[in-house]
Coordinates of C-alpha atoms in Angstrom, one line a residue:
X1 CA 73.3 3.3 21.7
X2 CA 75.7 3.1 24.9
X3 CA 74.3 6.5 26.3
X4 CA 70.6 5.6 25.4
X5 CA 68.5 9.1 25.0
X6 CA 68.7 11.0 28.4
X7 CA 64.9 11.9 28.2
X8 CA 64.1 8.3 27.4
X9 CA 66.5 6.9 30.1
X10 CA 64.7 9.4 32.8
X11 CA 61.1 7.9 31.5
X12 CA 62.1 4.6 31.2
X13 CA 63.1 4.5 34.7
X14 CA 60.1 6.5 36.0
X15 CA 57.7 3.8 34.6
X16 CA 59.7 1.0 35.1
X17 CA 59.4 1.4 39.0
X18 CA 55.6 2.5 38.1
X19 CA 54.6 -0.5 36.8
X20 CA 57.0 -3.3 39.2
X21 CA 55.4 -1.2 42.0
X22 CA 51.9 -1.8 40.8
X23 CA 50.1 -4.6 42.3
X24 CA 48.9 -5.1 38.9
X25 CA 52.2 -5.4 37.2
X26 CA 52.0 -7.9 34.1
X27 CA 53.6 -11.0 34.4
X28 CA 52.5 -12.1 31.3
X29 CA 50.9 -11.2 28.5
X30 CA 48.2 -14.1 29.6
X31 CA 47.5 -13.2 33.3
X32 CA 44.3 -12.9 35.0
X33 CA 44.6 -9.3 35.6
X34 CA 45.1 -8.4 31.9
X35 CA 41.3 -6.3 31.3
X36 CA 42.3 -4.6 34.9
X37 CA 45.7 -3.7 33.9
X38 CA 44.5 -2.2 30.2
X39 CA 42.2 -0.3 32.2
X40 CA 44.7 1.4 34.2
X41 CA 46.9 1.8 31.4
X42 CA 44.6 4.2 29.0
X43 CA 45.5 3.4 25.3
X44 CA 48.9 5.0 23.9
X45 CA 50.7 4.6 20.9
X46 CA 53.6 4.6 22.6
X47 CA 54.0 0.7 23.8
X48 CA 56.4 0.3 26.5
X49 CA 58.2 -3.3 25.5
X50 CA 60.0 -5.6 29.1
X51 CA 61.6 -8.7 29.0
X52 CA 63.9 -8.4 25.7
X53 CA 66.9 -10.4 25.4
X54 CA 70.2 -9.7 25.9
X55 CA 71.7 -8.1 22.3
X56 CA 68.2 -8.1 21.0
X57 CA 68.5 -5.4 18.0
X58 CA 66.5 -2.8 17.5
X59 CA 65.1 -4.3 14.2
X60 CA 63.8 -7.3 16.1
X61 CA 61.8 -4.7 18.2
X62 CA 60.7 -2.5 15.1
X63 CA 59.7 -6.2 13.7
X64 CA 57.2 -6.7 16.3
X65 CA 55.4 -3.4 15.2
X66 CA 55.4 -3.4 11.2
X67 CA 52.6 -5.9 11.0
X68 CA 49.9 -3.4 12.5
X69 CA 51.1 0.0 11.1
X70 CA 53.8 2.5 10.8
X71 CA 56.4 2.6 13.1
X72 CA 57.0 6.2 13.6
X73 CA 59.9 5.8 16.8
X74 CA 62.0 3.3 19.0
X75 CA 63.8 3.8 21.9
X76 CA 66.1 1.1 22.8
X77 CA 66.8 0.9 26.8
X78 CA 69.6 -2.2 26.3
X79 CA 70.5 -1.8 29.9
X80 CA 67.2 -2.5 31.5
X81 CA 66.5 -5.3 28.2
X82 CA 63.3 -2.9 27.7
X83 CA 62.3 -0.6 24.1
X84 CA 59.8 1.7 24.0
X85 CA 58.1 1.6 20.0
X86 CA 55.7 4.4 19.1
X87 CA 53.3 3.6 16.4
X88 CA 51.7 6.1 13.8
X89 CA 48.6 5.9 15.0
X90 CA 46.7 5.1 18.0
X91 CA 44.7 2.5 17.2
X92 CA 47.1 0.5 15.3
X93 CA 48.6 0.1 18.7
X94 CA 45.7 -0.5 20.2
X95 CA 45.7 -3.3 17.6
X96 CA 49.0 -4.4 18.2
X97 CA 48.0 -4.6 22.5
X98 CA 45.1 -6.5 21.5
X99 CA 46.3 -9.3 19.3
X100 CA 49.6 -9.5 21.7
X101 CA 47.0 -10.4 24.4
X102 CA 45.9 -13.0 22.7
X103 CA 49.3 -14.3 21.3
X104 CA 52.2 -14.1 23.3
X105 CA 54.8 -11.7 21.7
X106 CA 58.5 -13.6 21.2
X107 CA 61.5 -12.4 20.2
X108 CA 64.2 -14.3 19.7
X109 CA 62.2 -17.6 20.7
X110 CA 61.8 -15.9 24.2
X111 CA 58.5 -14.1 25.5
X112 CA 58.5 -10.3 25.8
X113 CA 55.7 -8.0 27.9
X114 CA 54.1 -5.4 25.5
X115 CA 51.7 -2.7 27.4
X116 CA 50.6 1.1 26.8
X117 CA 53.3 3.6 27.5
X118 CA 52.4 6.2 30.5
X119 CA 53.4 8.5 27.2
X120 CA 51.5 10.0 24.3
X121 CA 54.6 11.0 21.8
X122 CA 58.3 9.8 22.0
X123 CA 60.8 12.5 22.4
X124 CA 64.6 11.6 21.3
X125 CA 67.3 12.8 21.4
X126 CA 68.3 12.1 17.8
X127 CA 71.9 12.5 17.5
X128 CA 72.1 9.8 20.3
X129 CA 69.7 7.9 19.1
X130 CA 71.1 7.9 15.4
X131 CA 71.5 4.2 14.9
X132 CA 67.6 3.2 16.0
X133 CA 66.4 6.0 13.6
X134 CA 68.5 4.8 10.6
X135 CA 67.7 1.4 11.0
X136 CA 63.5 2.7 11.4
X137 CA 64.0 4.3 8.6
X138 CA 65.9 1.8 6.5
X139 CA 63.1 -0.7 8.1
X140 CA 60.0 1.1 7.4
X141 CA 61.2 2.0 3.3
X142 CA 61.6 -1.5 3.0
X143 CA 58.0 -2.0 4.6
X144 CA 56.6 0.7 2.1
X145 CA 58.3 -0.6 -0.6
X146 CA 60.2 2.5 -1.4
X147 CA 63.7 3.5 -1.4
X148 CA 64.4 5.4 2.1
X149 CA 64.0 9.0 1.9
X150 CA 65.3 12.4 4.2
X151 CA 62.9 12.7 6.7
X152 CA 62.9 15.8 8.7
X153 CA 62.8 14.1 12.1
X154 CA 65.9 11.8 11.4
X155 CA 69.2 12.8 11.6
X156 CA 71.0 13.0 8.2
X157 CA 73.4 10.5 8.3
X158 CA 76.7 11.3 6.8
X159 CA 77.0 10.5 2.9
X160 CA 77.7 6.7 1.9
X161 CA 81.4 5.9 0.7
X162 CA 80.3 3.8 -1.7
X163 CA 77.6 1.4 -3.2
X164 CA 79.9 -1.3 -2.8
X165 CA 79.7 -3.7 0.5
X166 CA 81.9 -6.0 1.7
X167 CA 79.9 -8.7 3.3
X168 CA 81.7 -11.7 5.3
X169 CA 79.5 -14.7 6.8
X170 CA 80.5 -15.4 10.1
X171 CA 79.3 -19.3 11.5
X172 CA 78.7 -20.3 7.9
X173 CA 76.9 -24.0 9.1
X174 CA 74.8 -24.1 6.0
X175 CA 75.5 -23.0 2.3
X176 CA 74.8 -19.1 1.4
X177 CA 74.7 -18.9 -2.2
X178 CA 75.0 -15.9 -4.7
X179 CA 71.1 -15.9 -5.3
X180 CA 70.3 -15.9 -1.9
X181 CA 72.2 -12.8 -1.0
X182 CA 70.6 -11.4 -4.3
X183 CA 67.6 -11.8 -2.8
X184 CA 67.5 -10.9 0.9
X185 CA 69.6 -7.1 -0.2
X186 CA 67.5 -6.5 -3.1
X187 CA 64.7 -5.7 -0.5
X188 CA 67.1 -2.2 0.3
X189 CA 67.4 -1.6 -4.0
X190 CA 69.0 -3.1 -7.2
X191 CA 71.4 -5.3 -7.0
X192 CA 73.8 -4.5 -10.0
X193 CA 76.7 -7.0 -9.5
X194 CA 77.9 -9.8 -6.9
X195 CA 81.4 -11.4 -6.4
X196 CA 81.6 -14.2 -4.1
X197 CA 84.9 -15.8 -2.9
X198 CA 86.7 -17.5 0.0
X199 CA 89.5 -15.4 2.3
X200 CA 90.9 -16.2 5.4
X201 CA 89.0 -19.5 5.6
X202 CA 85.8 -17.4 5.6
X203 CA 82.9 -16.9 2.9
X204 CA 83.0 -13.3 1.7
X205 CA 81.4 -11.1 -0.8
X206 CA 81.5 -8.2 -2.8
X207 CA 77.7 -7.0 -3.6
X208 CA 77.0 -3.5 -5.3
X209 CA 73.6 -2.0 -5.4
X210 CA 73.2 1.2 -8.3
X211 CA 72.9 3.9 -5.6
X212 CA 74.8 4.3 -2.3
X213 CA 72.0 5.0 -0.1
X214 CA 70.6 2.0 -0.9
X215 CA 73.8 0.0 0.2
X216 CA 73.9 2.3 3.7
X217 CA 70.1 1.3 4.7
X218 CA 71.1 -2.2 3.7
X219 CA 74.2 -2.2 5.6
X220 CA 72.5 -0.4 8.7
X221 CA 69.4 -2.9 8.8
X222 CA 71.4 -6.3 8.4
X223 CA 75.1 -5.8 9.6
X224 CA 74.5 -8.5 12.8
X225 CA 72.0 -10.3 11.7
X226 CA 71.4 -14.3 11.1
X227 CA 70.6 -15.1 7.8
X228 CA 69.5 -19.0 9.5
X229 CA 68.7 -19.4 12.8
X230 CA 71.6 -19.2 15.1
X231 CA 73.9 -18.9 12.4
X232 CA 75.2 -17.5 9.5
X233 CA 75.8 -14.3 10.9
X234 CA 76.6 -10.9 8.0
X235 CA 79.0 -8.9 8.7
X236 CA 79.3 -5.7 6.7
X237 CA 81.2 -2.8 5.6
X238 CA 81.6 -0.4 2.7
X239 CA 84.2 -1.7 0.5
X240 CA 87.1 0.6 -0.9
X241 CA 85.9 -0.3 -4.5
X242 CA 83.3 1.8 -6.2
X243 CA 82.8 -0.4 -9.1
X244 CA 82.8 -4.0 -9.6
X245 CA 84.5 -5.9 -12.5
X246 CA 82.6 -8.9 -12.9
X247 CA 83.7 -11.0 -16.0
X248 CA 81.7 -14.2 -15.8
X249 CA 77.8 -14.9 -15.0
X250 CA 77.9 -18.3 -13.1
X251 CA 77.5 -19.7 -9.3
X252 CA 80.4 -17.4 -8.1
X253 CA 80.1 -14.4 -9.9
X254 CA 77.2 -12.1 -11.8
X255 CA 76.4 -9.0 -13.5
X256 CA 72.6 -8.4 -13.3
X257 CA 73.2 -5.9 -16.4
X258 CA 75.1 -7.8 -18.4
X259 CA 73.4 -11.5 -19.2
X260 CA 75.6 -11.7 -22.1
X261 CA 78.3 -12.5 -20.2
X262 CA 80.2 -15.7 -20.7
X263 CA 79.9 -18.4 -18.0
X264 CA 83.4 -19.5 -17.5
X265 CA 84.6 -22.9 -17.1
X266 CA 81.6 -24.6 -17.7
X267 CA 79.3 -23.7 -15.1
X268 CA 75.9 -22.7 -15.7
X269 CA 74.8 -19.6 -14.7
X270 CA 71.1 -21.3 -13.8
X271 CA 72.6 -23.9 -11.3
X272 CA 70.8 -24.0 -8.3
X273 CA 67.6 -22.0 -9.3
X274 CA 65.5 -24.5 -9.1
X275 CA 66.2 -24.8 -5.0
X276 CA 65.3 -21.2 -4.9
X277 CA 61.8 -21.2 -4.9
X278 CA 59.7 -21.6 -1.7
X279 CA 57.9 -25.3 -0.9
X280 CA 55.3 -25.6 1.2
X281 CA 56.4 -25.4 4.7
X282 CA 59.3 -23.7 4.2
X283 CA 58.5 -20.4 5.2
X284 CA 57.2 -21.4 7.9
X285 CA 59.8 -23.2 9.5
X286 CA 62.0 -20.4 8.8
X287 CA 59.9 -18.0 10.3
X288 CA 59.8 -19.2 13.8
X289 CA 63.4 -18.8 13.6
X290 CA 63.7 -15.2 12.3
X291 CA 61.9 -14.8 9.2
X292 CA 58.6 -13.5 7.4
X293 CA 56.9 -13.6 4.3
X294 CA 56.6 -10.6 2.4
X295 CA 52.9 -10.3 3.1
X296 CA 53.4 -10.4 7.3
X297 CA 50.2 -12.7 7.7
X298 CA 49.6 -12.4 11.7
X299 CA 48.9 -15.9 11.3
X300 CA 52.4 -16.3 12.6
X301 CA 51.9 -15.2 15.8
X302 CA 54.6 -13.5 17.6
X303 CA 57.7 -15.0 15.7
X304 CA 60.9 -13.0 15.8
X305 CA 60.7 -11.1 12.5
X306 CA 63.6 -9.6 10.3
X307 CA 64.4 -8.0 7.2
X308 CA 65.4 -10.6 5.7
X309 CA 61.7 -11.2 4.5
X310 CA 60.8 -13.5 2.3
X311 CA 64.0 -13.4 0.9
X312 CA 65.2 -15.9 3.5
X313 CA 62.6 -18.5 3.1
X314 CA 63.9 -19.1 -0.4
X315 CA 67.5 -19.4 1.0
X316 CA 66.0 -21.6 3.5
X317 CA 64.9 -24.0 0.8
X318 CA 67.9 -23.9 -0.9
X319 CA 69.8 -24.4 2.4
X320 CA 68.5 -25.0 5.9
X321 CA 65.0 -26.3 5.6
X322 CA 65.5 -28.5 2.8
X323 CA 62.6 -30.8 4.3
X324 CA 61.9 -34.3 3.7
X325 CA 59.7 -34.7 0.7
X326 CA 60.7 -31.0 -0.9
X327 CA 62.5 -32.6 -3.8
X328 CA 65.7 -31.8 -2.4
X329 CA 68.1 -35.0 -3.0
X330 CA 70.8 -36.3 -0.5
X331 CA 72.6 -37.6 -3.7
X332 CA 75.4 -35.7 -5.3
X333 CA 77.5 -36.3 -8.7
X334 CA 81.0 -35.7 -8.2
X335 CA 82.8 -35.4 -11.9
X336 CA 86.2 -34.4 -13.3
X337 CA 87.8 -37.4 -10.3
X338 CA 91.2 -38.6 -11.7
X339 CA 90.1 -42.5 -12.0
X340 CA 93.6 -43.8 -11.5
X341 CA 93.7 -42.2 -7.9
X342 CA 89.8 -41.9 -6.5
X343 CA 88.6 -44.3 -4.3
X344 CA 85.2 -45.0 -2.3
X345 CA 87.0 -44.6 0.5
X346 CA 88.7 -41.4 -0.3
X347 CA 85.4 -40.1 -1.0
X348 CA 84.0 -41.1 2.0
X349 CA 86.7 -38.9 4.2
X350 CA 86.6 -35.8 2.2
X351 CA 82.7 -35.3 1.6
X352 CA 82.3 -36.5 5.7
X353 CA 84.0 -33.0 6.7
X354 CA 80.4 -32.1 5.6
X355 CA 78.4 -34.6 6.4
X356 CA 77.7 -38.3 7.0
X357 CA 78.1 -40.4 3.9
X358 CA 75.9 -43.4 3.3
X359 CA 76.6 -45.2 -0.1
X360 CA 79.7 -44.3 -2.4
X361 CA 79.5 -45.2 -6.2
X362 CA 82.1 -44.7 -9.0
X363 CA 80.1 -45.2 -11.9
X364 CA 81.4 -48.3 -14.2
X365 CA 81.2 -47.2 -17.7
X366 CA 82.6 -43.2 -16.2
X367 CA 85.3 -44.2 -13.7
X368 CA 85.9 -40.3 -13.5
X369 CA 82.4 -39.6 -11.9
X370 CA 80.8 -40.8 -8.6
X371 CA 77.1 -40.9 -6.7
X372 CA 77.9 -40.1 -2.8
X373 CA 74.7 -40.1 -1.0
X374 CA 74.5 -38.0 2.1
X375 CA 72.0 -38.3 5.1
X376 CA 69.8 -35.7 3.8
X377 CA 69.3 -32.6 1.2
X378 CA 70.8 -30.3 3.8
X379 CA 74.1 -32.3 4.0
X380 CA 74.3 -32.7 0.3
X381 CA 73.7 -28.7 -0.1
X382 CA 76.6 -28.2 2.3
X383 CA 79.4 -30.7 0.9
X384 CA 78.5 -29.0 -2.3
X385 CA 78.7 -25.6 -2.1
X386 CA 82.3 -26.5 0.1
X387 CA 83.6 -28.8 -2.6
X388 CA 82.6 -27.7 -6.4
X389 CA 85.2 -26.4 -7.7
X390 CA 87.9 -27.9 -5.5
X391 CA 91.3 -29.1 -6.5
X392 CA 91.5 -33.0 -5.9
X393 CA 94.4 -35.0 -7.2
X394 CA 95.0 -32.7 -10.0
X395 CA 91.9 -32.0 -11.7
X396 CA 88.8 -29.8 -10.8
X397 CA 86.3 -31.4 -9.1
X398 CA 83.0 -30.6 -10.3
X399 CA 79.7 -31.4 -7.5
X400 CA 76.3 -30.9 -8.5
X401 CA 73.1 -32.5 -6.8
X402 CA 72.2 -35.8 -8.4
X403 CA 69.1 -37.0 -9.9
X404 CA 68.8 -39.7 -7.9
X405 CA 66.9 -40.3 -4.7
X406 CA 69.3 -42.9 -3.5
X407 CA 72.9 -44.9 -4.5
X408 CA 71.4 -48.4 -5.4
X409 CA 73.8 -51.6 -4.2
X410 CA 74.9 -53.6 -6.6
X411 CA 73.9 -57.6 -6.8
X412 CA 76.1 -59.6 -4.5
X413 CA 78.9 -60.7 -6.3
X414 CA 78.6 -58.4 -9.2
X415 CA 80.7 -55.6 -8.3
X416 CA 83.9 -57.2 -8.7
X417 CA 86.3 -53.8 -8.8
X418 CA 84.9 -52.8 -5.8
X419 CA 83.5 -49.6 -7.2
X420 CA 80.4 -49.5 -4.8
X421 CA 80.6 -49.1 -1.5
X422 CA 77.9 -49.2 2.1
X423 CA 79.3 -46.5 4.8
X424 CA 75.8 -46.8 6.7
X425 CA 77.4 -48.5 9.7
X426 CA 80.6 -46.4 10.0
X427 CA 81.9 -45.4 13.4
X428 CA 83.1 -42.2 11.8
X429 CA 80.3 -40.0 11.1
X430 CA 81.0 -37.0 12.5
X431 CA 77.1 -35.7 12.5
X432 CA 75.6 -38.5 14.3
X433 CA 75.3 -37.0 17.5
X434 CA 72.7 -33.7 17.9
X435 CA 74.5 -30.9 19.6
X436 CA 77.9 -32.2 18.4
X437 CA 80.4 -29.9 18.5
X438 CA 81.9 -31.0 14.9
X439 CA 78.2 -29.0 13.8
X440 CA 80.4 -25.9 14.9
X441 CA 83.4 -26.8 13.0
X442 CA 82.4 -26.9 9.5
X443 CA 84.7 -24.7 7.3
X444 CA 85.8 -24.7 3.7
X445 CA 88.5 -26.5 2.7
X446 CA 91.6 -24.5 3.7
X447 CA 96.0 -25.7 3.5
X448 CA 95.6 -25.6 7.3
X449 CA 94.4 -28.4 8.8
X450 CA 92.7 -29.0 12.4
X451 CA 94.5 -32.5 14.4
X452 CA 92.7 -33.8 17.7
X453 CA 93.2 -37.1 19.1
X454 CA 96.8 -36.6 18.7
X455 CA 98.6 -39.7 21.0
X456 CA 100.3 -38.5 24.1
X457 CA 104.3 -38.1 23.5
X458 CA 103.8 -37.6 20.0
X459 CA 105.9 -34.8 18.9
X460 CA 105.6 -31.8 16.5
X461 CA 108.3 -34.2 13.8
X462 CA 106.6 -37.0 14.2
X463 CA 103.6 -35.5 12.9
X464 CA 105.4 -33.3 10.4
X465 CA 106.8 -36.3 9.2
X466 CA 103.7 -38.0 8.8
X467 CA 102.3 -35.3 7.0
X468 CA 104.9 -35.1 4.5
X469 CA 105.0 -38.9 3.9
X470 CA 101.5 -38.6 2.6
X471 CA 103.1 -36.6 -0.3
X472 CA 102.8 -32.6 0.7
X473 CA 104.9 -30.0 2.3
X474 CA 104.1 -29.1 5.7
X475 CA 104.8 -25.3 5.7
X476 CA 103.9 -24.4 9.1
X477 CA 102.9 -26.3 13.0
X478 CA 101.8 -25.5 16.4
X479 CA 100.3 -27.6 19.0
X480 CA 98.0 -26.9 21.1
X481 CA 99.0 -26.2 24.7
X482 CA 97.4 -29.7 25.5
X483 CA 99.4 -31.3 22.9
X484 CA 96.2 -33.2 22.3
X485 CA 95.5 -30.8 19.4
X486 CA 97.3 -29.5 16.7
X487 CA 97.2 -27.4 13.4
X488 CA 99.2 -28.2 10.3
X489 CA 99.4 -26.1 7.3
X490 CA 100.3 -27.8 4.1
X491 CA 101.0 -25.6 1.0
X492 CA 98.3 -25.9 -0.8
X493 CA 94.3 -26.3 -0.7
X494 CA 94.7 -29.0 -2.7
X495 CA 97.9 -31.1 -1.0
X496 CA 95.4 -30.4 2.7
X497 CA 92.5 -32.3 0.8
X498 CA 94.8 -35.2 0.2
X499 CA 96.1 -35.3 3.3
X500 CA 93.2 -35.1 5.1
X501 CA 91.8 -37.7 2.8
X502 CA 94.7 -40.1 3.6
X503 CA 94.9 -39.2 7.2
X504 CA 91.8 -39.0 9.2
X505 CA 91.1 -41.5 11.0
X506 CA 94.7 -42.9 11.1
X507 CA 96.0 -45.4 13.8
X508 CA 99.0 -43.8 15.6
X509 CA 98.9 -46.7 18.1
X510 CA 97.1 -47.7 21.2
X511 CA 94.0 -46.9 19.8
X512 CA 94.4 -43.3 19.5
X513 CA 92.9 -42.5 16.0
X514 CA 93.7 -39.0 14.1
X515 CA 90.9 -36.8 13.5
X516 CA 91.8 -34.4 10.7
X517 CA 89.6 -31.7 9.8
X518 CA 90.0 -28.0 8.0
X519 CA 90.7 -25.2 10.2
X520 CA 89.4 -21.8 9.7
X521 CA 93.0 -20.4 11.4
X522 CA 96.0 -20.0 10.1
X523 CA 99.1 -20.3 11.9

């Protein structure tokens, strides 16, 4: 899209200077000289678009267009943040001026300037404007409902490798589960199989529809894009496999043509289902931050929409909006502990990596289970997907969301063993704060760890020995060129949960405490 389409560029420019010249230029969609202006302007359905943001993609611009009509053309002019969108028809533009008059037009939370092109057709250049017209056409199949066909006035793209994609979330602040990327790429065809996993300290994915083409439109429409607002970005390529093994159905892995399949280790292959579906207010939350239902009400006003439909409403229940009063519980059950080794306190430290823990319980008559209650649902959802499954003093730790609403206290005086334990008032919630930059550090848990705080004239052994005193083996350390910071990679995921466990927080000495948290490098 660098070069833009030459024709388009030449236009562009022509009524760019038209229209800033004009004494009746629009400054917003609600000025006083709105009836003058669409006078001047004689109807189009070719809508020239101002004021985008910076990066804005061209689906965001197609998005704005869907809900009245066809969209039969973009033109993308990322230099001057402008688009120009050509509609089938021209009163569905006509439409689509008129309701934008009366509700102002966003995209990406920011106002955009939507008026009648000076042109009646669009004329591309398609072979430089080869990404726009994939993604249109990937866009507009999804719209119909069809799989994408060869239309003569796109440009063929070149055969898909394979109908296997690699996907990688990038800023993973809240959970992403297997059924939620089920559902936002099953909009672009069937979803045969899904492996998810964790490489490089990053959530990854392995997703293959039954036909290639349907795994190029998918890729083409939602490489870039934020599954939540602000976060959660996909990142996607064609992976090198053609066929995926799966050999279990459960919260990691599935085969949508083979239900037989065993589960594996004893996890269910309904889990989380039930935080799939879409409570009231969820949908709408999410889509005044990039989403829409499936039946693009204009009720919604001008919200950014994206493909991700509907599709990402239900992951929003299951993840991000996960509002008070959905059923959502802040309580999880933690099972499978080693009893001789688990403590309230241990629990604490790991599950606050993800968020801040009120009220720890080890339950009396199952000393190798335990209630932790979170702040909220979304916090809950969060530590869970990061810790089920997790290596922790030996055995696998098991987390599923609890029952319960809250983790009672016991009766003064009754707990004599100390099993129950009140975090409310701790100084070290990490989450406390809005805008605090441990929201930006959340990762799963890795063998390299993240140090800050570290005490000035501390050196690289004292902390290696430290390390290793808590019973691992430090493999690998670098400072920071502040020495303030550091990371430390123990070797194993499991021996970096212990440490972590035994270390944040520690006292080096004039009261410089250790913060310890995973890191999503390695060194």
């Amino acid at each position: 899209m660098d070069g833009d389409v030459a024709v388009g560029v030449k236009r562009g420019s022509e009524e760019l200077s038209m229209y800033s010249s004009s004494p009746n230029s629009m400054t917003a969609n609600g000025s006083d000289s709105k009836k003058q202006r669409l006078d001047e302007s004689p109807p189009s359905r070719v809508l020239h678009i101002r004021k985008l943001p910076n990066e804005v993609s061209e689906t965001e611009v197609i998005a704005l267009g869907l809900p009245f009509g066809k969209v039969t053309n973009i033109l993308m002019l990322k230099g001057k943040n402008q688009a120009f969108l050509e509609l089938g028809t021209e009163e569905a533009a006509i439409t689509m001026v008129n309701y934008y008059t009366a509700v102002t037009p966003q995209v990406r939370n920011a106002p955009v300037f939507i008026q009648y092109s000076n042109h009646k057709e669009l004329k591309t250049d398609s072979a430089l404007n080869q990404r726009a017209q994939a993604v249109l056409q990937a866009v507009s199949a999804v719209q119909d409902g069809s799989s994408p066909s060869s239309d003569p006035g796109v440009l063929d793209l070149a055969p898909p490798p394979s109908p296997v994609l690699r996907i990688i979330i990038d800023n993973m602040f809240y959970p992403v589960t297997l059924d939620v990327l089920q559902q936002i790429f099953s909009k672009f065809g069937t979803v045969m199989k899904i492996i998810t996993f964790t490489k490089n300290n990053q959530f990854q994915a392995l997703l293959q529809f039954s036909d290639p083409v349907n795994a190029q439109q998918a890729k083409l429409s939602l490489d870039g894009q934020n599954i939540y607002n602000s976060c959660c970005t996909l990142r996607i390529d064609f992976s090198k496999l053609v066929n995926l093994n799966v050999k279990y159905n459960n919260d990691k892995s599935r085969d949508y043509t083979r239900p037989d399949l065993p589960t594996g280790d004893g996890e269910s292959t309904n889990k989380d289902h039930s935080l799939l579906g879409t409570p009231s207010g969820a949908l709408a939350s999410y889509s005044s931050g990039g989403g829409y239902s499936s039946s693009l009400s204009l009720s919604q006003g001008g919200g950014a929409i994206s493909p991700l439909s509907a599709a990402a409403a239900a992951a929003a229940a299951a993840g991000r909006v996960a509002l008070s009063g959905s059923g959502v519980s802040g309580v999880l059950l933690a099972s499978n502990l080693n009893e001789e080794m688990v403590t309230p306190q241990s629990l604490f430290t790991l599950f606050g990596v993800y968020g801040d823990v009120q009220r720890v319980k080890i339950l009396y008559n199952k000393k190798d289970s335990a209630l932790i209650q979170l702040s909220d649902g979304n916090q809950a959802q969060l530590a869970m997907s990061h810790l089920n499954g997790q290596k922790m003093f030996g055995k696998v730790m098991r987390v599923t969301l609890s029952k319960h609403q809250t983790v009672a206290l016991p009766r003064e005086g009754l707990d004599d063993q100390l099993l129950t334990k009140d975090f409310s008032g701790s100084p070290l919630h990490r989450f406390k704060k809005p805008g605090s930059k441990n929201f930006q550090n959340i990762f799963p848990p890795s063998s390299t760890l993240h140090l800050s705080n570290v005490r000035d004239g501390l050196g690289e052994d004292d902390l290696r020995l430290l390390f290793s005193n808590s019973g691992g083996t430090v493999k690998a350390f670098k400072f920071f060129q502040d020495r303030k910071m550091a990371l430390i990679q123990m070797t194993s995921v499991e021996e970096a949960i212990q440490t972590l466990m035994d270390l944040h927080n520690y006292d080096m000495g004039g009261n410089h405490h250790l913060k310890v948290s995973f890191s999503k490098s390695t060194i």
